């Protein structure tokens, strides 16, 4: 029997709704919030208000694009966390309202598991490549950097994580130091294409096991710039592309080093990447190249599924629905990953 899921995502600064039937995407609407650009980062209070404005039109458009009415929806999947509490509250409250009005069951989704399970979506006219279990997923976003061992859609284990900043945060913070707009990741990616990745060297910390640390890199980047600008005020303007290329190469190297070690340790050669930073062209190129040398099957998400979207939330919700994991009406959002079951 076909299962139709409405997904709702509001964990950070994108309001998104999507409809899937089984694992096939019928619609995926994303309203990005431009309001944060002038502040150089996401302002939680403004994000909540923008979600409040966007949520009804976004869900309405997603249902219309899919050609599905609310009485055809088998379950509403919503992001319970991790994320900004005020932002999550909007999505969770909306899901409850619709669930009560339409007598529709709800399923809660862990945002990070959503990113990973986006690899199982298909398009109406095209099947996408899906990894086989068990696989390893390098999950790289603005808030998290993890290596996850995925044994099934409902069984995942974090084998490595960042002990301080996330990879996306490293991109965004270094971009800010160079006076680039928020979010800095995509801007650095673009500028890096014109630069020499060997032009500058930044400190790479040693961290045990499969864990990561990016805060030292940010400090090393900052000091390099501070000393150089003291001698030549135009230093950043003159070397922007080289700085971006060198920084990107360093972050990608740090990610790959741990991923390669994890693949060896677990003997797993199906390797996926997910999350906002998985859009990075340097990371995508390097992981394909590393995989070619090591006999991996590498899985890169379509660009539209890299940053926050509700399609991935619907996909993760589909598996929980099939497993009978329903959310109660008194469910509340949680900001931190550790608070999620
Ligand atoms: O997954 P995501 O949309 O939101 C979170 O759950 O955090 O990830 C956002 C992060 C931001 O740090 C952004 O700078 C980064 O993803 N990002 C990129 C690229 N596109 C987005 N970083 C590097 N290169 C890109 N092309
Ligand atoms: Zn995300």
PDB file of N, CA and C in Angstrom, residues 251-338:
ATOM      1  N   UNK A 251      40.223  22.081   5.378  1.00  0.00           N
ATOM      2  CA  UNK A 251      39.009  21.500   5.984  1.00  0.00           C
ATOM      3  C   UNK A 251      38.697  20.151   5.330  1.00  0.00           C
ATOM      4  N   UNK A 252      38.784  20.096   4.014  1.00  0.00           N
ATOM      5  CA  UNK A 252      38.481  18.847   3.301  1.00  0.00           C
ATOM      6  C   UNK A 252      39.472  17.747   3.706  1.00  0.00           C
ATOM      7  N   UNK A 253      40.760  18.104   3.808  1.00  0.00           N
ATOM      8  CA  UNK A 253      41.776  17.118   4.222  1.00  0.00           C
ATOM      9  C   UNK A 253      41.465  16.550   5.603  1.00  0.00           C
ATOM     10  N   UNK A 254      41.081  17.441   6.527  1.00  0.00           N
ATOM     11  CA  UNK A 254      40.798  16.999   7.897  1.00  0.00           C
ATOM     12  C   UNK A 254      39.611  16.036   7.914  1.00  0.00           C
ATOM     13  N   UNK A 255      38.601  16.347   7.118  1.00  0.00           N
ATOM     14  CA  UNK A 255      37.412  15.486   7.066  1.00  0.00           C
ATOM     15  C   UNK A 255      37.763  14.125   6.464  1.00  0.00           C
ATOM     16  N   UNK A 256      38.499  14.168   5.352  1.00  0.00           N
ATOM     17  CA  UNK A 256      38.798  12.930   4.634  1.00  0.00           C
ATOM     18  C   UNK A 256      39.712  11.998   5.408  1.00  0.00           C
ATOM     19  N   UNK A 257      40.672  12.587   6.121  1.00  0.00           N
ATOM     20  CA  UNK A 257      41.621  11.769   6.874  1.00  0.00           C
ATOM     21  C   UNK A 257      40.872  10.840   7.832  1.00  0.00           C
ATOM     22  N   UNK A 258      39.906  11.402   8.554  1.00  0.00           N
ATOM     23  CA  UNK A 258      39.150  10.598   9.528  1.00  0.00           C
ATOM     24  C   UNK A 258      38.206   9.619   8.835  1.00  0.00           C
ATOM     25  N   UNK A 259      37.622  10.062   7.742  1.00  0.00           N
ATOM     26  CA  UNK A 259      36.675   9.193   7.030  1.00  0.00           C
ATOM     27  C   UNK A 259      37.394   7.965   6.462  1.00  0.00           C
ATOM     28  N   UNK A 260      38.593   8.184   5.936  1.00  0.00           N
ATOM     29  CA  UNK A 260      39.380   7.074   5.379  1.00  0.00           C
ATOM     30  C   UNK A 260      39.733   6.083   6.481  1.00  0.00           C
ATOM     31  N   UNK A 261      40.121   6.624   7.660  1.00  0.00           N
ATOM     32  CA  UNK A 261      40.459   5.742   8.781  1.00  0.00           C
ATOM     33  C   UNK A 261      39.242   4.954   9.251  1.00  0.00           C
ATOM     34  N   UNK A 262      38.086   5.603   9.276  1.00  0.00           N
ATOM     35  CA  UNK A 262      36.866   4.910   9.726  1.00  0.00           C
ATOM     36  C   UNK A 262      36.490   3.810   8.741  1.00  0.00           C
ATOM     37  N   UNK A 263      36.633   4.088   7.450  1.00  0.00           N
ATOM     38  CA  UNK A 263      36.306   3.087   6.433  1.00  0.00           C
ATOM     39  C   UNK A 263      37.178   1.845   6.617  1.00  0.00           C
ATOM     40  N   UNK A 264      38.481   2.080   6.890  1.00  0.00           N
ATOM     41  CA  UNK A 264      39.408   0.955   7.116  1.00  0.00           C
ATOM     42  C   UNK A 264      39.016   0.191   8.366  1.00  0.00           C
ATOM     43  N   UNK A 265      38.793   0.920   9.453  1.00  0.00           N
ATOM     44  CA  UNK A 265      38.503   0.305  10.753  1.00  0.00           C
ATOM     45  C   UNK A 265      37.248  -0.570  10.689  1.00  0.00           C
ATOM     46  N   UNK A 266      36.200  -0.077  10.024  1.00  0.00           N
ATOM     47  CA  UNK A 266      34.936  -0.825   9.989  1.00  0.00           C
ATOM     48  C   UNK A 266      34.819  -1.740   8.774  1.00  0.00           C
ATOM     49  N   UNK A 267      35.765  -1.624   7.859  1.00  0.00           N
ATOM     50  CA  UNK A 267      35.693  -2.433   6.650  1.00  0.00           C
ATOM     51  C   UNK A 267      34.451  -2.123   5.827  1.00  0.00           C
ATOM     52  N   UNK A 268      34.055  -0.854   5.811  1.00  0.00           N
ATOM     53  CA  UNK A 268      32.855  -0.445   5.066  1.00  0.00           C
ATOM     54  C   UNK A 268      33.285   0.429   3.890  1.00  0.00           C
ATOM     55  N   UNK A 269      32.769   0.092   2.708  1.00  0.00           N
ATOM     56  CA  UNK A 269      33.191   0.830   1.507  1.00  0.00           C
ATOM     57  C   UNK A 269      32.051   1.559   0.801  1.00  0.00           C
ATOM     58  N   UNK A 270      30.843   1.511   1.370  1.00  0.00           N
ATOM     59  CA  UNK A 270      29.778   2.391   0.881  1.00  0.00           C
ATOM     60  C   UNK A 270      29.854   3.654   1.735  1.00  0.00           C
ATOM     61  N   UNK A 271      30.225   4.763   1.088  1.00  0.00           N
ATOM     62  CA  UNK A 271      30.505   5.992   1.830  1.00  0.00           C
ATOM     63  C   UNK A 271      29.633   7.120   1.276  1.00  0.00           C
ATOM     64  N   UNK A 272      28.873   7.763   2.183  1.00  0.00           N
ATOM     65  CA  UNK A 272      27.996   8.862   1.768  1.00  0.00           C
ATOM     66  C   UNK A 272      28.402  10.146   2.479  1.00  0.00           C
ATOM     67  N   UNK A 273      28.019  11.273   1.892  1.00  0.00           N
ATOM     68  CA  UNK A 273      28.163  12.555   2.607  1.00  0.00           C
ATOM     69  C   UNK A 273      26.794  13.214   2.634  1.00  0.00           C
ATOM     70  N   UNK A 274      26.553  14.039   3.650  1.00  0.00           N
ATOM     71  CA  UNK A 274      25.263  14.718   3.772  1.00  0.00           C
ATOM     72  C   UNK A 274      25.427  15.997   4.571  1.00  0.00           C
ATOM     73  N   UNK A 275      24.422  16.873   4.503  1.00  0.00           N
ATOM     74  CA  UNK A 275      24.456  18.150   5.228  1.00  0.00           C
ATOM     75  C   UNK A 275      24.924  19.281   4.330  1.00  0.00           C
ATOM     76  N   UNK A 276      24.754  20.495   4.802  1.00  0.00           N
ATOM     77  CA  UNK A 276      25.040  21.687   3.991  1.00  0.00           C
ATOM     78  C   UNK A 276      26.416  21.688   3.345  1.00  0.00           C
ATOM     79  N   UNK A 277      27.441  21.272   4.095  1.00  0.00           N
ATOM     80  CA  UNK A 277      28.815  21.322   3.568  1.00  0.00           C
ATOM     81  C   UNK A 277      29.038  20.244   2.494  1.00  0.00           C
ATOM     82  N   UNK A 278      28.129  19.269   2.387  1.00  0.00           N
ATOM     83  CA  UNK A 278      28.292  18.253   1.327  1.00  0.00           C
ATOM     84  C   UNK A 278      28.024  18.849  -0.053  1.00  0.00           C
ATOM     85  N   UNK A 279      27.608  20.128  -0.088  1.00  0.00           N
ATOM     86  CA  UNK A 279      27.501  20.831  -1.378  1.00  0.00           C
ATOM     87  C   UNK A 279      28.869  21.323  -1.844  1.00  0.00           C
ATOM     88  N   UNK A 280      29.855  21.296  -0.959  1.00  0.00           N
ATOM     89  CA  UNK A 280      31.166  21.880  -1.279  1.00  0.00           C
ATOM     90  C   UNK A 280      31.867  21.121  -2.414  1.00  0.00           C
ATOM     91  N   UNK A 281      32.274  21.860  -3.443  1.00  0.00           N
ATOM     92  CA  UNK A 281      32.823  21.203  -4.632  1.00  0.00           C
ATOM     93  C   UNK A 281      34.175  20.545  -4.336  1.00  0.00           C
ATOM     94  N   UNK A 282      34.973  21.167  -3.453  1.00  0.00           N
ATOM     95  CA  UNK A 282      36.266  20.572  -3.082  1.00  0.00           C
ATOM     96  C   UNK A 282      36.060  19.239  -2.384  1.00  0.00           C
ATOM     97  N   UNK A 283      35.106  19.194  -1.449  1.00  0.00           N
ATOM     98  CA  UNK A 283      34.832  17.954  -0.723  1.00  0.00           C
ATOM     99  C   UNK A 283      34.295  16.893  -1.679  1.00  0.00           C
ATOM    100  N   UNK A 284      33.396  17.301  -2.561  1.00  0.00           N
ATOM    101  CA  UNK A 284      32.800  16.329  -3.494  1.00  0.00           C
ATOM    102  C   UNK A 284      33.878  15.727  -4.404  1.00  0.00           C
ATOM    103  N   UNK A 285      34.743  16.593  -4.959  1.00  0.00           N
ATOM    104  CA  UNK A 285      35.800  16.106  -5.860  1.00  0.00           C
ATOM    105  C   UNK A 285      36.758  15.167  -5.123  1.00  0.00           C
ATOM    106  N   UNK A 286      37.172  15.599  -3.925  1.00  0.00           N
ATOM    107  CA  UNK A 286      38.189  14.831  -3.184  1.00  0.00           C
ATOM    108  C   UNK A 286      37.653  13.476  -2.728  1.00  0.00           C
ATOM    109  N   UNK A 287      36.374  13.443  -2.352  1.00  0.00           N
ATOM    110  CA  UNK A 287      35.838  12.185  -1.837  1.00  0.00           C
ATOM    111  C   UNK A 287      35.664  11.181  -2.977  1.00  0.00           C
ATOM    112  N   UNK A 288      35.318  11.679  -4.138  1.00  0.00           N
ATOM    113  CA  UNK A 288      35.197  10.794  -5.301  1.00  0.00           C
ATOM    114  C   UNK A 288      36.573  10.239  -5.651  1.00  0.00           C
ATOM    115  N   UNK A 289      37.570  11.122  -5.614  1.00  0.00           N
ATOM    116  CA  UNK A 289      38.941  10.727  -5.944  1.00  0.00           C
ATOM    117  C   UNK A 289      39.494   9.723  -4.905  1.00  0.00           C
ATOM    118  N   UNK A 290      39.283  10.029  -3.623  1.00  0.00           N
ATOM    119  CA  UNK A 290      39.750   9.108  -2.565  1.00  0.00           C
ATOM    120  C   UNK A 290      39.055   7.759  -2.714  1.00  0.00           C
ATOM    121  N   UNK A 291      37.778   7.785  -3.054  1.00  0.00           N
ATOM    122  CA  UNK A 291      36.997   6.568  -3.201  1.00  0.00           C
ATOM    123  C   UNK A 291      37.441   5.742  -4.403  1.00  0.00           C
ATOM    124  N   UNK A 292      37.817   6.433  -5.467  1.00  0.00           N
ATOM    125  CA  UNK A 292      38.268   5.746  -6.681  1.00  0.00           C
ATOM    126  C   UNK A 292      39.525   4.930  -6.383  1.00  0.00           C
ATOM    127  N   UNK A 293      40.413   5.526  -5.581  1.00  0.00           N
ATOM    128  CA  UNK A 293      41.660   4.838  -5.239  1.00  0.00           C
ATOM    129  C   UNK A 293      41.436   3.671  -4.282  1.00  0.00           C
ATOM    130  N   UNK A 294      40.355   3.743  -3.496  1.00  0.00           N
ATOM    131  CA  UNK A 294      40.153   2.727  -2.442  1.00  0.00           C
ATOM    132  C   UNK A 294      39.020   1.751  -2.732  1.00  0.00           C
ATOM    133  N   UNK A 295      38.431   1.846  -3.905  1.00  0.00           N
ATOM    134  CA  UNK A 295      37.359   0.925  -4.264  1.00  0.00           C
ATOM    135  C   UNK A 295      36.053   1.183  -3.515  1.00  0.00           C
ATOM    136  N   UNK A 296      35.828   2.454  -3.100  1.00  0.00           N
ATOM    137  CA  UNK A 296      34.568   2.794  -2.436  1.00  0.00           C
ATOM    138  C   UNK A 296      33.474   2.976  -3.481  1.00  0.00           C
ATOM    139  N   UNK A 297      32.226   2.825  -3.023  1.00  0.00           N
ATOM    140  CA  UNK A 297      31.112   3.402  -3.770  1.00  0.00           C
ATOM    141  C   UNK A 297      30.760   4.680  -3.014  1.00  0.00           C
ATOM    142  N   UNK A 298      30.875   5.825  -3.674  1.00  0.00           N
ATOM    143  CA  UNK A 298      30.623   7.100  -2.975  1.00  0.00           C
ATOM    144  C   UNK A 298      29.256   7.649  -3.378  1.00  0.00           C
ATOM    145  N   UNK A 299      28.563   8.212  -2.405  1.00  0.00           N
ATOM    146  CA  UNK A 299      27.217   8.725  -2.627  1.00  0.00           C
ATOM    147  C   UNK A 299      27.171  10.204  -2.271  1.00  0.00           C
ATOM    148  N   UNK A 300      26.986  11.029  -3.297  1.00  0.00           N
ATOM    149  CA  UNK A 300      26.905  12.477  -3.100  1.00  0.00           C
ATOM    150  C   UNK A 300      25.450  12.884  -3.276  1.00  0.00           C
ATOM    151  N   UNK A 301      24.871  13.614  -2.328  1.00  0.00           N
ATOM    152  CA  UNK A 301      23.468  13.998  -2.487  1.00  0.00           C
ATOM    153  C   UNK A 301      23.294  15.008  -3.629  1.00  0.00           C
ATOM    154  N   UNK A 302      22.118  15.005  -4.251  1.00  0.00           N
ATOM    155  CA  UNK A 302      21.787  16.074  -5.192  1.00  0.00           C
ATOM    156  C   UNK A 302      21.888  17.402  -4.428  1.00  0.00           C
ATOM    157  N   UNK A 303      22.256  18.480  -5.124  1.00  0.00           N
ATOM    158  CA  UNK A 303      22.469  19.758  -4.435  1.00  0.00           C
ATOM    159  C   UNK A 303      21.237  20.195  -3.636  1.00  0.00           C
ATOM    160  N   UNK A 304      20.040  19.964  -4.179  1.00  0.00           N
ATOM    161  CA  UNK A 304      18.831  20.433  -3.484  1.00  0.00           C
ATOM    162  C   UNK A 304      18.613  19.704  -2.155  1.00  0.00           C
ATOM    163  N   UNK A 305      19.268  18.533  -1.976  1.00  0.00           N
ATOM    164  CA  UNK A 305      19.105  17.801  -0.711  1.00  0.00           C
ATOM    165  C   UNK A 305      20.276  18.008   0.248  1.00  0.00           C
ATOM    166  N   UNK A 306      21.225  18.880  -0.111  1.00  0.00           N
ATOM    167  CA  UNK A 306      22.367  19.088   0.784  1.00  0.00           C
ATOM    168  C   UNK A 306      21.981  20.001   1.942  1.00  0.00           C
ATOM    169  N   UNK A 307      21.446  21.177   1.643  1.00  0.00           N
ATOM    170  CA  UNK A 307      21.064  22.088   2.732  1.00  0.00           C
ATOM    171  C   UNK A 307      19.675  21.707   3.237  1.00  0.00           C
ATOM    172  N   UNK A 308      19.242  22.411   4.285  1.00  0.00           N
ATOM    173  CA  UNK A 308      18.030  21.997   4.994  1.00  0.00           C
ATOM    174  C   UNK A 308      16.802  21.963   4.082  1.00  0.00           C
ATOM    175  N   UNK A 309      16.068  20.857   4.144  1.00  0.00           N
ATOM    176  CA  UNK A 309      14.883  20.675   3.306  1.00  0.00           C
ATOM    177  C   UNK A 309      13.941  19.699   4.004  1.00  0.00           C
ATOM    178  N   UNK A 310      12.672  19.761   3.634  1.00  0.00           N
ATOM    179  CA  UNK A 310      11.685  18.893   4.294  1.00  0.00           C
ATOM    180  C   UNK A 310      11.578  17.530   3.610  1.00  0.00           C
ATOM    181  N   UNK A 311      12.118  17.398   2.399  1.00  0.00           N
ATOM    182  CA  UNK A 311      12.067  16.102   1.712  1.00  0.00           C
ATOM    183  C   UNK A 311      12.759  15.038   2.564  1.00  0.00           C
ATOM    184  N   UNK A 312      13.907  15.414   3.114  1.00  0.00           N
ATOM    185  CA  UNK A 312      14.666  14.455   3.938  1.00  0.00           C
ATOM    186  C   UNK A 312      13.925  14.136   5.237  1.00  0.00           C
ATOM    187  N   UNK A 313      13.168  15.108   5.743  1.00  0.00           N
ATOM    188  CA  UNK A 313      12.400  14.893   6.982  1.00  0.00           C
ATOM    189  C   UNK A 313      11.247  13.920   6.688  1.00  0.00           C
ATOM    190  N   UNK A 314      10.616  14.113   5.525  1.00  0.00           N
ATOM    191  CA  UNK A 314       9.535  13.203   5.131  1.00  0.00           C
ATOM    192  C   UNK A 314      10.088  11.781   4.953  1.00  0.00           C
ATOM    193  N   UNK A 315      11.279  11.675   4.350  1.00  0.00           N
ATOM    194  CA  UNK A 315      11.884  10.362   4.097  1.00  0.00           C
ATOM    195  C   UNK A 315      12.183   9.643   5.419  1.00  0.00           C
ATOM    196  N   UNK A 316      12.780  10.363   6.351  1.00  0.00           N
ATOM    197  CA  UNK A 316      13.077   9.759   7.662  1.00  0.00           C
ATOM    198  C   UNK A 316      11.769   9.408   8.368  1.00  0.00           C
ATOM    199  N   UNK A 317      10.750  10.276   8.211  1.00  0.00           N
ATOM    200  CA  UNK A 317       9.449  10.036   8.834  1.00  0.00           C
ATOM    201  C   UNK A 317       8.767   8.796   8.274  1.00  0.00           C
ATOM    202  N   UNK A 318       8.985   8.549   6.990  1.00  0.00           N
ATOM    203  CA  UNK A 318       8.409   7.363   6.337  1.00  0.00           C
ATOM    204  C   UNK A 318       8.857   6.082   7.046  1.00  0.00           C
ATOM    205  N   UNK A 319      10.157   5.998   7.344  1.00  0.00           N
ATOM    206  CA  UNK A 319      10.669   4.784   7.996  1.00  0.00           C
ATOM    207  C   UNK A 319      10.108   4.631   9.403  1.00  0.00           C
ATOM    208  N   UNK A 320       9.981   5.748  10.112  1.00  0.00           N
ATOM    209  CA  UNK A 320       9.438   5.670  11.477  1.00  0.00           C
ATOM    210  C   UNK A 320       7.958   5.307  11.433  1.00  0.00           C
ATOM    211  N   UNK A 321       7.264   5.834  10.444  1.00  0.00           N
ATOM    212  CA  UNK A 321       5.840   5.516  10.288  1.00  0.00           C
ATOM    213  C   UNK A 321       5.673   4.012  10.069  1.00  0.00           C
ATOM    214  N   UNK A 322       6.496   3.465   9.170  1.00  0.00           N
ATOM    215  CA  UNK A 322       6.399   2.025   8.882  1.00  0.00           C
ATOM    216  C   UNK A 322       6.706   1.178  10.108  1.00  0.00           C
ATOM    217  N   UNK A 323       7.524   1.757  10.979  1.00  0.00           N
ATOM    218  CA  UNK A 323       7.904   1.045  12.202  1.00  0.00           C
ATOM    219  C   UNK A 323       6.872   1.273  13.320  1.00  0.00           C
ATOM    220  N   UNK A 324       5.879   2.123  13.071  1.00  0.00           N
ATOM    221  CA  UNK A 324       4.849   2.407  14.079  1.00  0.00           C
ATOM    222  C   UNK A 324       5.299   3.336  15.194  1.00  0.00           C
ATOM    223  N   UNK A 325       6.329   4.162  14.901  1.00  0.00           N
ATOM    224  CA  UNK A 325       6.840   5.103  15.925  1.00  0.00           C
ATOM    225  C   UNK A 325       6.093   6.428  15.838  1.00  0.00           C
ATOM    226  N   UNK A 326       4.968   6.541  16.488  1.00  0.00           N
ATOM    227  CA  UNK A 326       4.200   7.783  16.389  1.00  0.00           C
ATOM    228  C   UNK A 326       4.538   8.729  17.534  1.00  0.00           C
ATOM    229  N   UNK A 327       4.371  10.029  17.276  1.00  0.00           N
ATOM    230  CA  UNK A 327       4.628  11.029  18.326  1.00  0.00           C
ATOM    231  C   UNK A 327       3.311  11.342  19.032  1.00  0.00           C
ATOM    232  N   UNK A 328       3.418  11.579  20.339  1.00  0.00           N
ATOM    233  CA  UNK A 328       2.219  11.950  21.107  1.00  0.00           C
ATOM    234  C   UNK A 328       1.943  13.441  20.915  1.00  0.00           C
ATOM    235  N   UNK A 329       0.717  13.848  21.217  1.00  0.00           N
ATOM    236  CA  UNK A 329       0.353  15.253  21.004  1.00  0.00           C
ATOM    237  C   UNK A 329       1.028  16.205  21.993  1.00  0.00           C
ATOM    238  N   UNK A 330       1.610  15.664  23.071  1.00  0.00           N
ATOM    239  CA  UNK A 330       2.301  16.564  24.006  1.00  0.00           C
ATOM    240  C   UNK A 330       3.809  16.632  23.720  1.00  0.00           C
ATOM    241  N   UNK A 331       4.227  16.158  22.551  1.00  0.00           N
ATOM    242  CA  UNK A 331       5.652  16.193  22.189  1.00  0.00           C
ATOM    243  C   UNK A 331       6.144  17.649  22.139  1.00  0.00           C
ATOM    244  N   UNK A 332       7.383  17.869  22.596  1.00  0.00           N
ATOM    245  CA  UNK A 332       7.927  19.229  22.507  1.00  0.00           C
ATOM    246  C   UNK A 332       9.295  19.173  21.839  1.00  0.00           C
ATOM    247  N   UNK A 333       9.693  20.255  21.159  1.00  0.00           N
ATOM    248  CA  UNK A 333      10.978  20.242  20.454  1.00  0.00           C
ATOM    249  C   UNK A 333      12.159  20.238  21.417  1.00  0.00           C
ATOM    250  N   UNK A 334      13.309  19.775  20.944  1.00  0.00           N
ATOM    251  CA  UNK A 334      14.524  19.828  21.763  1.00  0.00           C
ATOM    252  C   UNK A 334      15.654  20.461  20.955  1.00  0.00           C
ATOM    253  N   UNK A 335      16.431  21.299  21.622  1.00  0.00           N
ATOM    254  CA  UNK A 335      17.478  22.046  20.929  1.00  0.00           C
ATOM    255  C   UNK A 335      18.719  21.194  20.676  1.00  0.00           C
ATOM    256  N   UNK A 336      19.021  20.316  21.638  1.00  0.00           N
ATOM    257  CA  UNK A 336      20.290  19.587  21.567  1.00  0.00           C
ATOM    258  C   UNK A 336      20.101  18.128  21.181  1.00  0.00           C
ATOM    259  N   UNK A 337      21.044  17.650  20.415  1.00  0.00           N
ATOM    260  CA  UNK A 337      21.006  16.263  19.946  1.00  0.00           C
ATOM    261  C   UNK A 337      20.912  15.273  21.116  1.00  0.00           C
ATOM    262  N   UNK A 338      21.648  15.557  22.182  1.00  0.00           N
ATOM    263  CA  UNK A 338      21.737  14.643  23.323  1.00  0.00           C
ATOM    264  C   UNK A 338      20.363  14.403  23.967  1.00  0.00           C
TER     265      UNK A 338
END
